[in-house]
Coordinates of C-alpha atoms in Angstrom, one line a residue:
Chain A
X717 CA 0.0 0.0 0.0
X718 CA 3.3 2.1 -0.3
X719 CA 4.0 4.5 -2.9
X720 CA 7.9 4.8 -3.7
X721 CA 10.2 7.4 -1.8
X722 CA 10.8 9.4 -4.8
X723 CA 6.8 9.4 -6.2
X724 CA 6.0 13.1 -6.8
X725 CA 3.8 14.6 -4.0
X726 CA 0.6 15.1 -4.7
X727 CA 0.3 18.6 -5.8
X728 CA 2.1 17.2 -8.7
X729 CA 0.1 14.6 -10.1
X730 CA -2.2 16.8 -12.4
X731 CA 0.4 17.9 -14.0
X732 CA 2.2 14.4 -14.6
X733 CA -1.0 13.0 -15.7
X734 CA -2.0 15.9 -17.9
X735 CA 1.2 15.5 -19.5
X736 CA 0.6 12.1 -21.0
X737 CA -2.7 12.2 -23.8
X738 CA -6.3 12.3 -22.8
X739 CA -7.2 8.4 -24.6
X740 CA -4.0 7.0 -21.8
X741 CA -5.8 8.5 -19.0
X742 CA -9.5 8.8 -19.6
X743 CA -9.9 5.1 -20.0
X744 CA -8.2 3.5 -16.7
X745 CA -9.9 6.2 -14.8
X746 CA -13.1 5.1 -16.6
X747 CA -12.8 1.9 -15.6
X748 CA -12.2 3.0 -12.1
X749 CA -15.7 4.9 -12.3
X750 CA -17.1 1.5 -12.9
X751 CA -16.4 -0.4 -10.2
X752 CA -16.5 2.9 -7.8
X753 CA -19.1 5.3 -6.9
X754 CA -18.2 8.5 -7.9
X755 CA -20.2 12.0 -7.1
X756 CA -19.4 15.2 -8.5
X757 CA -19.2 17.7 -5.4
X758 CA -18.6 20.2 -8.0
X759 CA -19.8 19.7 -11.6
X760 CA -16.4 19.4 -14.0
X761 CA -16.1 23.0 -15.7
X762 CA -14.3 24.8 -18.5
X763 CA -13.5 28.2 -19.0
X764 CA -10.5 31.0 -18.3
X765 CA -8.2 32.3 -15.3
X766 CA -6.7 35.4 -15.9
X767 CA -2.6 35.4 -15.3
X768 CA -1.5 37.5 -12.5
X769 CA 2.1 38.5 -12.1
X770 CA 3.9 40.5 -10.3
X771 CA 6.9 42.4 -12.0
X772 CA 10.2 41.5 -11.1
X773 CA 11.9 44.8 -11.6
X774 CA 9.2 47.1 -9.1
X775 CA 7.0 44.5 -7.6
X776 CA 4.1 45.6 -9.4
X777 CA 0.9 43.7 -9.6
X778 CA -0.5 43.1 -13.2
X779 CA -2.5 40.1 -15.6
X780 CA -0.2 39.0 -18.3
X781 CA -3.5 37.7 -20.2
X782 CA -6.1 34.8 -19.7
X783 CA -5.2 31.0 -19.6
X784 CA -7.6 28.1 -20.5
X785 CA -8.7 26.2 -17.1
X786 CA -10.4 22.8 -16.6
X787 CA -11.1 22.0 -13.0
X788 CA -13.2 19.2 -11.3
X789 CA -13.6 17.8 -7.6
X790 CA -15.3 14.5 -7.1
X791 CA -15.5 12.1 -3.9
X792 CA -14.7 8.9 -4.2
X793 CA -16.3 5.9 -2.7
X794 CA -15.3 2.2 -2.7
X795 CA -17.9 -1.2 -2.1
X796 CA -16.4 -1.6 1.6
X797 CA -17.0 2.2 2.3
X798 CA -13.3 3.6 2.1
X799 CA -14.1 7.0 0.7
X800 CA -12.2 9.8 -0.6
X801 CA -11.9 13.3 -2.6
X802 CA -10.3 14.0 -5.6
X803 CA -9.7 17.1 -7.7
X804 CA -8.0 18.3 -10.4
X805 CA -7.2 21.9 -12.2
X806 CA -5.6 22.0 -15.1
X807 CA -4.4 24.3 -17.9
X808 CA -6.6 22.7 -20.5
X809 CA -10.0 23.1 -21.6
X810 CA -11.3 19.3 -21.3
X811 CA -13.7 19.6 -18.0
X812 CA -13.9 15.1 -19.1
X813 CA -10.2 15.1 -18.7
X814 CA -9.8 17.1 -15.6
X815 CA -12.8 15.2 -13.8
X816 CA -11.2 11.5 -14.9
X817 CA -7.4 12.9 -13.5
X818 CA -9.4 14.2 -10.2
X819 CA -11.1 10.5 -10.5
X820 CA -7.6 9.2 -10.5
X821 CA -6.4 11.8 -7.7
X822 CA -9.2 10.6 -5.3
X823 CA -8.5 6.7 -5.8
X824 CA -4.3 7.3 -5.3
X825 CA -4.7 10.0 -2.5
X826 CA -6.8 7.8 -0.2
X827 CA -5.8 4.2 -1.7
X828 CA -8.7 3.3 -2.9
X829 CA -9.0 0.3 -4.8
X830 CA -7.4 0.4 -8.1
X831 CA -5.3 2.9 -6.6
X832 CA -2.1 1.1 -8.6
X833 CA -3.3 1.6 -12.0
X834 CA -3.3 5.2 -11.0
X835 CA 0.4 5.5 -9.3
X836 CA 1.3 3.8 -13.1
X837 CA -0.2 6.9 -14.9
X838 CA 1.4 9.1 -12.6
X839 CA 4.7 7.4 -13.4
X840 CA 4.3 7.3 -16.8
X841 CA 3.3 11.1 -16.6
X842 CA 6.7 11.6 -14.8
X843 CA 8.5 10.2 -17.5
X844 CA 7.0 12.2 -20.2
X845 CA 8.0 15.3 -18.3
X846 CA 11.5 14.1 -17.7
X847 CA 12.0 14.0 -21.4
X848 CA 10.4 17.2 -21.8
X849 CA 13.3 18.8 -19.4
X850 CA 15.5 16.2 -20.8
X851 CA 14.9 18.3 -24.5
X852 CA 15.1 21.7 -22.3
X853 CA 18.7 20.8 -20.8
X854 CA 19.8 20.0 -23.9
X855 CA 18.4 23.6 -25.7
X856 CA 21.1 25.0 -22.7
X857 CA 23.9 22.7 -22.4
X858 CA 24.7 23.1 -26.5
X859 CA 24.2 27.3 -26.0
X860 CA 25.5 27.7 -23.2
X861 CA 28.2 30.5 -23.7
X862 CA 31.8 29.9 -22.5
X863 CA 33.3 33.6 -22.7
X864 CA 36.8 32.4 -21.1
X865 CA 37.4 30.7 -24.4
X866 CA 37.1 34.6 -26.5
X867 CA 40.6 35.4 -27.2
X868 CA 42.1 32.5 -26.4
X869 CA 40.9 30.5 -29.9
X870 CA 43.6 31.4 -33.0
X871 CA 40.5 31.7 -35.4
X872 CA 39.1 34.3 -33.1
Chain B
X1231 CA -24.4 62.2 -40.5
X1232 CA -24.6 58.2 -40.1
X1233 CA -25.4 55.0 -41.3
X1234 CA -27.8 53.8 -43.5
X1235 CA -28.9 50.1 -43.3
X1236 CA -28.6 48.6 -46.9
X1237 CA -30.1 44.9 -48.2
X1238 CA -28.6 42.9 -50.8
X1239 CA -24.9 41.4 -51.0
X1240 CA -26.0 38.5 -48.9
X1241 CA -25.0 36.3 -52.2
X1242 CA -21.9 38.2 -52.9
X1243 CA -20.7 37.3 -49.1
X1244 CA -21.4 34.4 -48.7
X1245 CA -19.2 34.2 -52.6
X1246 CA -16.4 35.9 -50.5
X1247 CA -16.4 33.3 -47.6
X1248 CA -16.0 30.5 -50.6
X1249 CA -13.6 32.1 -52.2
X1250 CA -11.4 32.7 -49.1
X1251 CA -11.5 28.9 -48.5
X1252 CA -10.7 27.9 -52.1
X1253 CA -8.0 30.4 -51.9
X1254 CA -6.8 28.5 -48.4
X1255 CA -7.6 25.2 -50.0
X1256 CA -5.9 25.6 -53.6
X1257 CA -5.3 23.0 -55.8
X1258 CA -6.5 19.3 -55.7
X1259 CA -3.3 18.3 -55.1
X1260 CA -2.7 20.3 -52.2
X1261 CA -2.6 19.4 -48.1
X1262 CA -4.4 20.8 -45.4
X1263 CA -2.3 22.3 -42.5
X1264 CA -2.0 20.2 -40.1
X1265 CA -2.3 22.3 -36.5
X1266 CA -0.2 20.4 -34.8
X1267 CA 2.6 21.6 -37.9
X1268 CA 1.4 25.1 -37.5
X1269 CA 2.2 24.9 -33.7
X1270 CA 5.3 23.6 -33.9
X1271 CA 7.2 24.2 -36.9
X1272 CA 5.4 28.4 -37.0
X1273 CA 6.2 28.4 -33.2
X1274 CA 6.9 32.0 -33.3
X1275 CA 4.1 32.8 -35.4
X1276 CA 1.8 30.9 -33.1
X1277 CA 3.7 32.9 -29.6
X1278 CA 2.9 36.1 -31.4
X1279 CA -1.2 35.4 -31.7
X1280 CA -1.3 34.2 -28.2
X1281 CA 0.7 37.0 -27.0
X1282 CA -1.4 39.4 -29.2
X1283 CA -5.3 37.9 -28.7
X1284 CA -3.9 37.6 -25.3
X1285 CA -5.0 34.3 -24.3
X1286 CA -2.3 31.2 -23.9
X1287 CA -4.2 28.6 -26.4
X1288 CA -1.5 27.7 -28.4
X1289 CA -3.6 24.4 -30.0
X1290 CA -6.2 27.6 -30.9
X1291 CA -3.9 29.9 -31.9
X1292 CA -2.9 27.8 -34.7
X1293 CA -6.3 26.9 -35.8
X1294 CA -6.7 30.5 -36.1
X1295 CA -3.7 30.9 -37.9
X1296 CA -4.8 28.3 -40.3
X1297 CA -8.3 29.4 -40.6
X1298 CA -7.1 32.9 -41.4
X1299 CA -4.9 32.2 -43.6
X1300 CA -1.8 33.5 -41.6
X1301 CA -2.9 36.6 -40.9
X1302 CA -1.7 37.8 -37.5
X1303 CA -4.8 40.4 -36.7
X1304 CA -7.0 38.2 -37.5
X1305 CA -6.3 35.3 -35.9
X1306 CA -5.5 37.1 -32.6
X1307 CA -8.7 38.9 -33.0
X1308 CA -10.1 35.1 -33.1
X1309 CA -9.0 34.2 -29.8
X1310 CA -10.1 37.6 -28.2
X1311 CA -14.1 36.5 -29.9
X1312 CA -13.7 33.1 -28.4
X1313 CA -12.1 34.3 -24.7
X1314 CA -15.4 36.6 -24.9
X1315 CA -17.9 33.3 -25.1
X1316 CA -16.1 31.0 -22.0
X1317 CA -16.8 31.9 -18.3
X1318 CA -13.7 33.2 -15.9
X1319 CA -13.6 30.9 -13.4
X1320 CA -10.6 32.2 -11.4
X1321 CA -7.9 34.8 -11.3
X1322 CA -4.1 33.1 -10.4
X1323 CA -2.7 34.1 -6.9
X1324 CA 0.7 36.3 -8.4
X1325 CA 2.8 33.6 -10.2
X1326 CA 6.5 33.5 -9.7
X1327 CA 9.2 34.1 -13.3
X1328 CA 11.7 33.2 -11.0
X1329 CA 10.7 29.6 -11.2
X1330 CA 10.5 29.8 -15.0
X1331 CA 12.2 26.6 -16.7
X1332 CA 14.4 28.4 -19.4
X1333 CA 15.1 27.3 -22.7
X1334 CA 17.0 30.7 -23.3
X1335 CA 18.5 33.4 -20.9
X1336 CA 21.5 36.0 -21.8
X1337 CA 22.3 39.5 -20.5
X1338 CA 23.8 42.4 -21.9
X1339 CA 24.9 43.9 -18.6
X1340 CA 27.4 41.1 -17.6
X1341 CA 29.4 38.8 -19.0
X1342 CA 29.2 36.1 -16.1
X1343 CA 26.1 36.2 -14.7
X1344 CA 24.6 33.4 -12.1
X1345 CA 23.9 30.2 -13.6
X1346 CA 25.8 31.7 -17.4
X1347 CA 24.2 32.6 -20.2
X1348 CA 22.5 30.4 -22.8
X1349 CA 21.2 31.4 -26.0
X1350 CA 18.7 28.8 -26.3
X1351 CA 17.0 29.2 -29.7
X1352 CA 17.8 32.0 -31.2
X1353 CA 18.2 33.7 -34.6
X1354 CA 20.6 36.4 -33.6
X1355 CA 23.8 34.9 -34.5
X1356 CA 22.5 33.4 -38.0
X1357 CA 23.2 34.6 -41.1
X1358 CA 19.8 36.0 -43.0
X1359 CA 20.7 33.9 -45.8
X1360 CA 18.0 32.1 -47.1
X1361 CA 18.3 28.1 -46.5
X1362 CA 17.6 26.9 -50.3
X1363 CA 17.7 23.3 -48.8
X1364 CA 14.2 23.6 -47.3
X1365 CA 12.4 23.9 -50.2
X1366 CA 12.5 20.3 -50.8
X1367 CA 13.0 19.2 -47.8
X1368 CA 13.7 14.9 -47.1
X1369 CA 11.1 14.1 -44.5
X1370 CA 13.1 11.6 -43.2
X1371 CA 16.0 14.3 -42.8
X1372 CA 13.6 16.4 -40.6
X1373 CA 12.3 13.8 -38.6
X1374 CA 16.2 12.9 -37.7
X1375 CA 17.0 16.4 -36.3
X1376 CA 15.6 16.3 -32.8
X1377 CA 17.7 13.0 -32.5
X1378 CA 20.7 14.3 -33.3
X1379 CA 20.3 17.1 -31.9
X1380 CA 19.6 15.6 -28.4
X1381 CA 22.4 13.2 -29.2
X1382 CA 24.9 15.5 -29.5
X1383 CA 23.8 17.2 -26.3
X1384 CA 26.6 17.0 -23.5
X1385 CA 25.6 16.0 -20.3
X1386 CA 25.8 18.8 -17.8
X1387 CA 23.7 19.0 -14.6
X1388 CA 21.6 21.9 -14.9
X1389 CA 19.2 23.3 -12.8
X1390 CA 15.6 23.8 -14.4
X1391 CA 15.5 27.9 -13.8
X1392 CA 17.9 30.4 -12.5
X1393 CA 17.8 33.3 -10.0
X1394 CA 17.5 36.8 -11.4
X1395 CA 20.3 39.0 -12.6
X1396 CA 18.3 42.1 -11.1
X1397 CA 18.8 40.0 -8.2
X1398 CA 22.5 40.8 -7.7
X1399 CA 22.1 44.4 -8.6
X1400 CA 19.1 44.6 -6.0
X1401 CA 21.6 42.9 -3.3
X1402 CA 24.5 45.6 -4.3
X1403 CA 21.9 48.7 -3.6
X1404 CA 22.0 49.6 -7.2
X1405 CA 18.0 49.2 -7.9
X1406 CA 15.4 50.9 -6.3
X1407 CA 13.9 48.8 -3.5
X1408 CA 11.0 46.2 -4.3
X1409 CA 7.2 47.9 -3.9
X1410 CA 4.9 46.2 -1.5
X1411 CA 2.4 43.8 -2.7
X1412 CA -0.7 45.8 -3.4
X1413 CA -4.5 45.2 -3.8
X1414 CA -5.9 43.2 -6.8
X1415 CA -4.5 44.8 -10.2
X1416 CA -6.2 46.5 -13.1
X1417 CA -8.2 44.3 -15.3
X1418 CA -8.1 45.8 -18.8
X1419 CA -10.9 42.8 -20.0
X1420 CA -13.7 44.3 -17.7
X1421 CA -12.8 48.2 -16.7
X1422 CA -12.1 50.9 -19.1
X1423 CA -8.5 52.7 -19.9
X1424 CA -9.7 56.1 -18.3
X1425 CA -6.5 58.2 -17.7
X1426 CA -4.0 58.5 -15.4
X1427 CA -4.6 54.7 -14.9
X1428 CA -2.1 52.7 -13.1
X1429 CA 1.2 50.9 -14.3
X1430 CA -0.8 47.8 -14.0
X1431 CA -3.1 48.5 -16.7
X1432 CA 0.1 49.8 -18.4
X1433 CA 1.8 46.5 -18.5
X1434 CA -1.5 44.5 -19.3
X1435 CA -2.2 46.5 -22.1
X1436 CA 1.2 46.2 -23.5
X1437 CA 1.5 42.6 -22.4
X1438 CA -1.1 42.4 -25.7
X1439 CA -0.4 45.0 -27.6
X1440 CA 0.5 44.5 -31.8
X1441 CA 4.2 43.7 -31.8
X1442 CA 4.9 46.2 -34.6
X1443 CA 2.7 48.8 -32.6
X1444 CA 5.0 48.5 -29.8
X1445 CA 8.1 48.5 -31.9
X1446 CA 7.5 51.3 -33.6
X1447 CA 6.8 53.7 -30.2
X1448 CA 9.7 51.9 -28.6
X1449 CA 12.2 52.6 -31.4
X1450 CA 11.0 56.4 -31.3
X1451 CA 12.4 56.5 -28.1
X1452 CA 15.6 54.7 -28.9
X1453 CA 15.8 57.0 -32.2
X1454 CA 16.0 60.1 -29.9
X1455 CA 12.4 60.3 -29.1
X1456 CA 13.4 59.5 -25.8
X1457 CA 15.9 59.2 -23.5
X1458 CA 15.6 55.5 -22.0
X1459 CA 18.9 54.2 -22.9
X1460 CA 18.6 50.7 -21.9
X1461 CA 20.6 47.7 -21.2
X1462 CA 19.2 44.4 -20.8
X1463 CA 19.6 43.3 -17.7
X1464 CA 18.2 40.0 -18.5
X1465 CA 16.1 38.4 -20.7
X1466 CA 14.4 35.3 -20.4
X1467 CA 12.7 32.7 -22.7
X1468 CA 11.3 29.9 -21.2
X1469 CA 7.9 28.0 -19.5
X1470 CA 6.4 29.3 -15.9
X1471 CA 4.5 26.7 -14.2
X1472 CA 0.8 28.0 -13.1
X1473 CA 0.7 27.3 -9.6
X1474 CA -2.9 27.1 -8.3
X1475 CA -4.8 26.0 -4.8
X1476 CA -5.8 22.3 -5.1
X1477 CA -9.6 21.6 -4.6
X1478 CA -9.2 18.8 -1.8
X1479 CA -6.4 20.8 0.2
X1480 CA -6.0 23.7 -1.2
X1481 CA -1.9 23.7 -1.6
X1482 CA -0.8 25.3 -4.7
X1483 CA -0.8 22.2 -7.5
X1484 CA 1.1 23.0 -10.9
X1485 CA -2.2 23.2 -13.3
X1486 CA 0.5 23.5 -16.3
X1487 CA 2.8 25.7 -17.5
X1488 CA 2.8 29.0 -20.0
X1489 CA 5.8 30.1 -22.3
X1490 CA 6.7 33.4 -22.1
X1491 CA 9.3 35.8 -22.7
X1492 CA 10.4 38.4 -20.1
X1493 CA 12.7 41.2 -20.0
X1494 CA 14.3 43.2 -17.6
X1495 CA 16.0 46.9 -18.7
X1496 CA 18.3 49.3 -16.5
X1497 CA 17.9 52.8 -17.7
X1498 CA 19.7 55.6 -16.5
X1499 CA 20.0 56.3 -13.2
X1500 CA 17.7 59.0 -11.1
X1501 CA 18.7 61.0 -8.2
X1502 CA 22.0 63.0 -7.2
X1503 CA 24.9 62.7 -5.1
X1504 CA 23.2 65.3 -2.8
X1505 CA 20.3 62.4 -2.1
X1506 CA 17.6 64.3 -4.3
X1507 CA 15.8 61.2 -6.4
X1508 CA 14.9 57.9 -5.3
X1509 CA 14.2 57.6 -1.7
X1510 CA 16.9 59.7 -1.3
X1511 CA 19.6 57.2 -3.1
X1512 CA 20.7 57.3 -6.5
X1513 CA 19.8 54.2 -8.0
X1514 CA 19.2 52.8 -12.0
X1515 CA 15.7 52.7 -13.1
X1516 CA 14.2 50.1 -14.4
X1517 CA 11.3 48.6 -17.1
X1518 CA 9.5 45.4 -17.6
X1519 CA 8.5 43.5 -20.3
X1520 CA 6.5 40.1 -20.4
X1521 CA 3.9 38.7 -22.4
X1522 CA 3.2 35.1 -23.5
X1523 CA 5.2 33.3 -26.1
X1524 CA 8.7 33.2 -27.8
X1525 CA 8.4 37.6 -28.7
X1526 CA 11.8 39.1 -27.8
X1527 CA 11.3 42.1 -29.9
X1528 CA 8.0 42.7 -28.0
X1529 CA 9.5 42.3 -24.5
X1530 CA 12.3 44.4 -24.9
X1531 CA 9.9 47.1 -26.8
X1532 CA 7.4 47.1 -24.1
X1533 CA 10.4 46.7 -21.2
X1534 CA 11.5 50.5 -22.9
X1535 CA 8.3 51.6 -23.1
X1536 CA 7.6 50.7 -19.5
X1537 CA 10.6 52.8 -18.3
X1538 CA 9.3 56.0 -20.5
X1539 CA 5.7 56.2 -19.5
X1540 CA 7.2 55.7 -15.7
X1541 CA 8.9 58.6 -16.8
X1542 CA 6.2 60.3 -18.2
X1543 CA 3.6 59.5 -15.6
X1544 CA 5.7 61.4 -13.4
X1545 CA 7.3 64.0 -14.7
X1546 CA 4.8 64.4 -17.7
X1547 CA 5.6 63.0 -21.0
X1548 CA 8.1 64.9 -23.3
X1549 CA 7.7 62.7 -26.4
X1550 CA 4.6 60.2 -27.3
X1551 CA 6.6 57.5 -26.1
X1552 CA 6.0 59.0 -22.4
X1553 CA 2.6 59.6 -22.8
X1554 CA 0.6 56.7 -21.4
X1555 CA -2.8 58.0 -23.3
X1556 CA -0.3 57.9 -27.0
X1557 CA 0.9 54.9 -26.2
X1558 CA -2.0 52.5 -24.6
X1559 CA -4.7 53.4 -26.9
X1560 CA -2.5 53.2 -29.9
X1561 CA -1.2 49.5 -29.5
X1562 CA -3.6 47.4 -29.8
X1563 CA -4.0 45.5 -32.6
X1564 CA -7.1 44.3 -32.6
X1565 CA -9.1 48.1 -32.3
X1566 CA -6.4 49.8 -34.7
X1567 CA -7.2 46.8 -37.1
X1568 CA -10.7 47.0 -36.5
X1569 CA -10.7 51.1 -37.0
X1570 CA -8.8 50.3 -40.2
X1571 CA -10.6 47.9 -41.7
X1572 CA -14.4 49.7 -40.7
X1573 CA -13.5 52.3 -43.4
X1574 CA -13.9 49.8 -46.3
X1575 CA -17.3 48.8 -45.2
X1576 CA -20.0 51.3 -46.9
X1577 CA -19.7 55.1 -46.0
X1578 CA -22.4 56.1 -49.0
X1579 CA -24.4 58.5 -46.4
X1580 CA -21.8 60.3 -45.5
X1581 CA -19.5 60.7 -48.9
X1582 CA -22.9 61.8 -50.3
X1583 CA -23.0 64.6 -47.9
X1584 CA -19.3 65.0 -48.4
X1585 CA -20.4 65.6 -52.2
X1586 CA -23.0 67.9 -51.0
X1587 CA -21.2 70.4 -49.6
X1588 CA -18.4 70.4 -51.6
X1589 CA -20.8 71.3 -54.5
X1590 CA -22.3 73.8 -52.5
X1591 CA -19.4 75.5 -51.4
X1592 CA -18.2 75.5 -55.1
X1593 CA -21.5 76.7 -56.1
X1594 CA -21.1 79.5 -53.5
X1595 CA -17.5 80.2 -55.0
X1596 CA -18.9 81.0 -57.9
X1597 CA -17.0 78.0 -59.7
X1598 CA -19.1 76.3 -62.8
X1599 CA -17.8 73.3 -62.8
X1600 CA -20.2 72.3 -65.4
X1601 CA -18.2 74.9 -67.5
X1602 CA -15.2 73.8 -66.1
X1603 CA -14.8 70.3 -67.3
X1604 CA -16.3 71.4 -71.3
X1605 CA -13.2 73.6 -71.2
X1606 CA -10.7 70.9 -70.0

């Protein structure tokens, strides 16, 4: 009923999950909705969040501009009566997608049953983001500037 | 004088919408764009519409990119008409750039800064010679430059975002100290720009402003317009994760992350050895530039124009590039496009009264321009 040292916390898992495509998520969490009763305590929405940031040269407050949100927030409960809540908001504009990861947040956070095929999609969701920074690193490593070579090259 | 309503056309219209698509669609031979393409292989073109209809939809953005045929107005005028239909559920607590995972940071103000510089993507460096071996290009040749790209990577530890080179100046007393956090900021989508408004509405406005709009003000004050003067302290490329309360237990969760540019300027320095200026310090002053996507030119326009309508907010503007009123109401695209555009649609009322009294006055001149014309 352990989750490995290194899994991400839970304020990650959205995030992991949203990073692998809708058709590998929707369908385990699907399944789980199956054998689980599952009640909306607020119905899955769409819509926008506006940006807010605050300026790093004066500190001022200001929106950069609007960002697509999906948020949902179910409760969870199993045959023997285990129970728990879920939720998920995402950067997206799929309220399905957000209510099957909040599905999915619900059955790992409180270890409900099915709870494993869940930690899986996190993990997988962890790997796509690894090679996602893996790609970033790589845009810096090859450009990152070495000045103490100027000068020291014949050709320069 | 105004408007008059008109019938008819309604054939002719719906003629221009067809021939717009089989314009888009050309021959029978030819492909339709695929978005995903669009998104990533017209990246920049994509990071200009979000930045410009100011919302972060990149999947959107290059529908409307595709759907208007490339043009930039247009499509960002798109995404402003669909933000308009969907509900705001939320506004973000203040997100942090400081956790921003780079793909590109450099500085003009130091050679060594913390963490070193990266150029990430960039076109600065390259030649503008046009690449002729991209007209026919081998698919299988494309698809192989990610991998060898990433293959040729060396493997270096390095961190996913760095701290701010504003930082170290901050730290050495250079910079004027940080302002307190204050109330909600202006929201340009729901209140009016009635003037003087605050530098909030300043920077949202300009956050999505017309690139070119922006430019053009800015390099007015680099041309002498002005007397900002910058130096990039920093400018950054790279994706800021949106950090928002959880529903279950409210701790901030990453929702996703945005790509955005961001720059940093130090301008010339206010206040005197005598302690007149800046709380009684002479420090540099600074701008700010951000907006959404890959748009350097942009950030560093609007990071120059943030420093010269400080200016002019204070000490009253000396060029149009320090007067907020100039500058906010002339930048955005979508109402300078839209102004533009309304004169093609039908003025008939009001060029027949222009007619009018032309003739009259004429007549009242004495000129016969009956006569006139037999004699040319």
């Amino acid at each position: 009923m352990n989750l490995p040292p290194d899994f991400p916390p839970r304020n990650r898992w959205g995030a992991l999950l949203a990073q692998l495509p809708a058709g590998q998520v929707r369908p385990p969490a699907a399944t789980l909705e199956l054998e689980l009763e599952v009640v909306d305590i607020t119905l899955p929405q769409s819509g926008l969040g506006l940006m807010q940031l605050h300026d790093s040269a004066l500190n001022d407050g200001f929106y950069l501009g609007e960002i697509p949100i999906a948020r949902a927030h179910v409760r969870v409960k199993s045959a023997d009566g285990q129970e728990g809540e879920g939720g998920a908001v995402l950067l997206d504009d799929r309220a399905r997608l957000a209510r099957a990861i909040a599905v999915l947040d619900a059955v790992l956070a409180a270890r409900l049953p099915g709870w494993e095929a869940a930690s899986t999609l996190v993990e997988q969701g962890m790997a796509a983001h690894e090679q996602l920074a893996q790609t970033r690193r790589a845009l810096l490593a090859r450009t990152h500037v070495d000045f103490s070579l100027l000068g020291q090259e014949e050709d320069e | 004088m105004g408007y008059v309503a008109i019938k008819g056309g309604k054939a002719a219209i719906e003629g221009a919408a067809a021939a717009t698509d089989m314009l888009r669609a050309g021959s029978e031979h030819a492909e339709p764009l695929v978005l995903d393409a669009i998104e990533g292989q017209l990246r920049l073109l994509v990071s200009r519409v979000v930045s410009e209809g100011g919302l972060y939809h990149p999947k959107l953005a290059a529908l409307a990119i595709k759907q208007f045929q490339g043009d930039t107005l247009e499509a960002a005028f798109a995404l402003r008409a669909y933000r308009s239909t969907k509900p705001r559920l939320l506004e973000t607590p203040p997100q942090n750039t400081a956790h921003m995972r780079v793909i590109r940071r450099i500085s003009s103000a130091f050679k060594d800064i913390p963490g070193g510089q990266m150029l990430g993507p960039t076109y600065d460096y390259a030649l503008r010679l046009l690449d002729l071996g991209l007209v026919d290009e081998n698919p299988e040749d494309f698809r192989a430059i990610a991998r060898r790209f990433l293959a040729d990577a060396p493997e270096t530890e390095l961190p996913d975002s760095f701290p701010k080179v504003l930082d170290a100046l901050r730290a050495e007393g250079l910079l004027p100290p940080l302002k307190p956090v204050a109330g909600a900021p202006f929201d340009i989508t729901r209140q009016p720009l009635i003037f003087p408004v605050p530098r909030a509405a300043a920077l949202a406005t300009m956050a999505r402003a017309e690139t070119g709009s922006l430019l053009a003000i800015a390099y007015s004050n680099m041309r002498g317009y002005g007397d900002v003067h910058p130096t990039i302290a920093e400018l950054r490329v790279g994706y800021v994760p949106v950090m928002l309360p959880h529903p279950v237990t409210g701790e901030p969760m990453e929702a996703g992350e945005v790509l955005m540019t961001e720059c940093e300027v130090v301008a010339m320095f206010e206040g005197d050895a005598e302690g007149k200026g800046c709380g009684g310090k002479p420090v540099f002053t600074l701008g700010y530039g951000a907006c959404f996507g890959h748009n350097e030119v942009k950030a560093i326009s609007m990071a120059i124009l943030d420093r010269a309508l400080q200016k002019g907010m204070k000490d009253g503007a000396a060029n149009p590039s320090e007067d907020p009123e100039f500058v906010l109401l002339h930048v955005d695209g979508v109402d300078s496009m839209g102004f533009a555009s309304h004169y093609k649609m039908p003025h008939y009322v009001t060029f027949q009264s222009d007619m009018d009294r032309l003739r009259t006055t004429q007549a009242k001149a004495g000129i016969d321009t009956v006569r006139q014309k037999d004699t040319a």
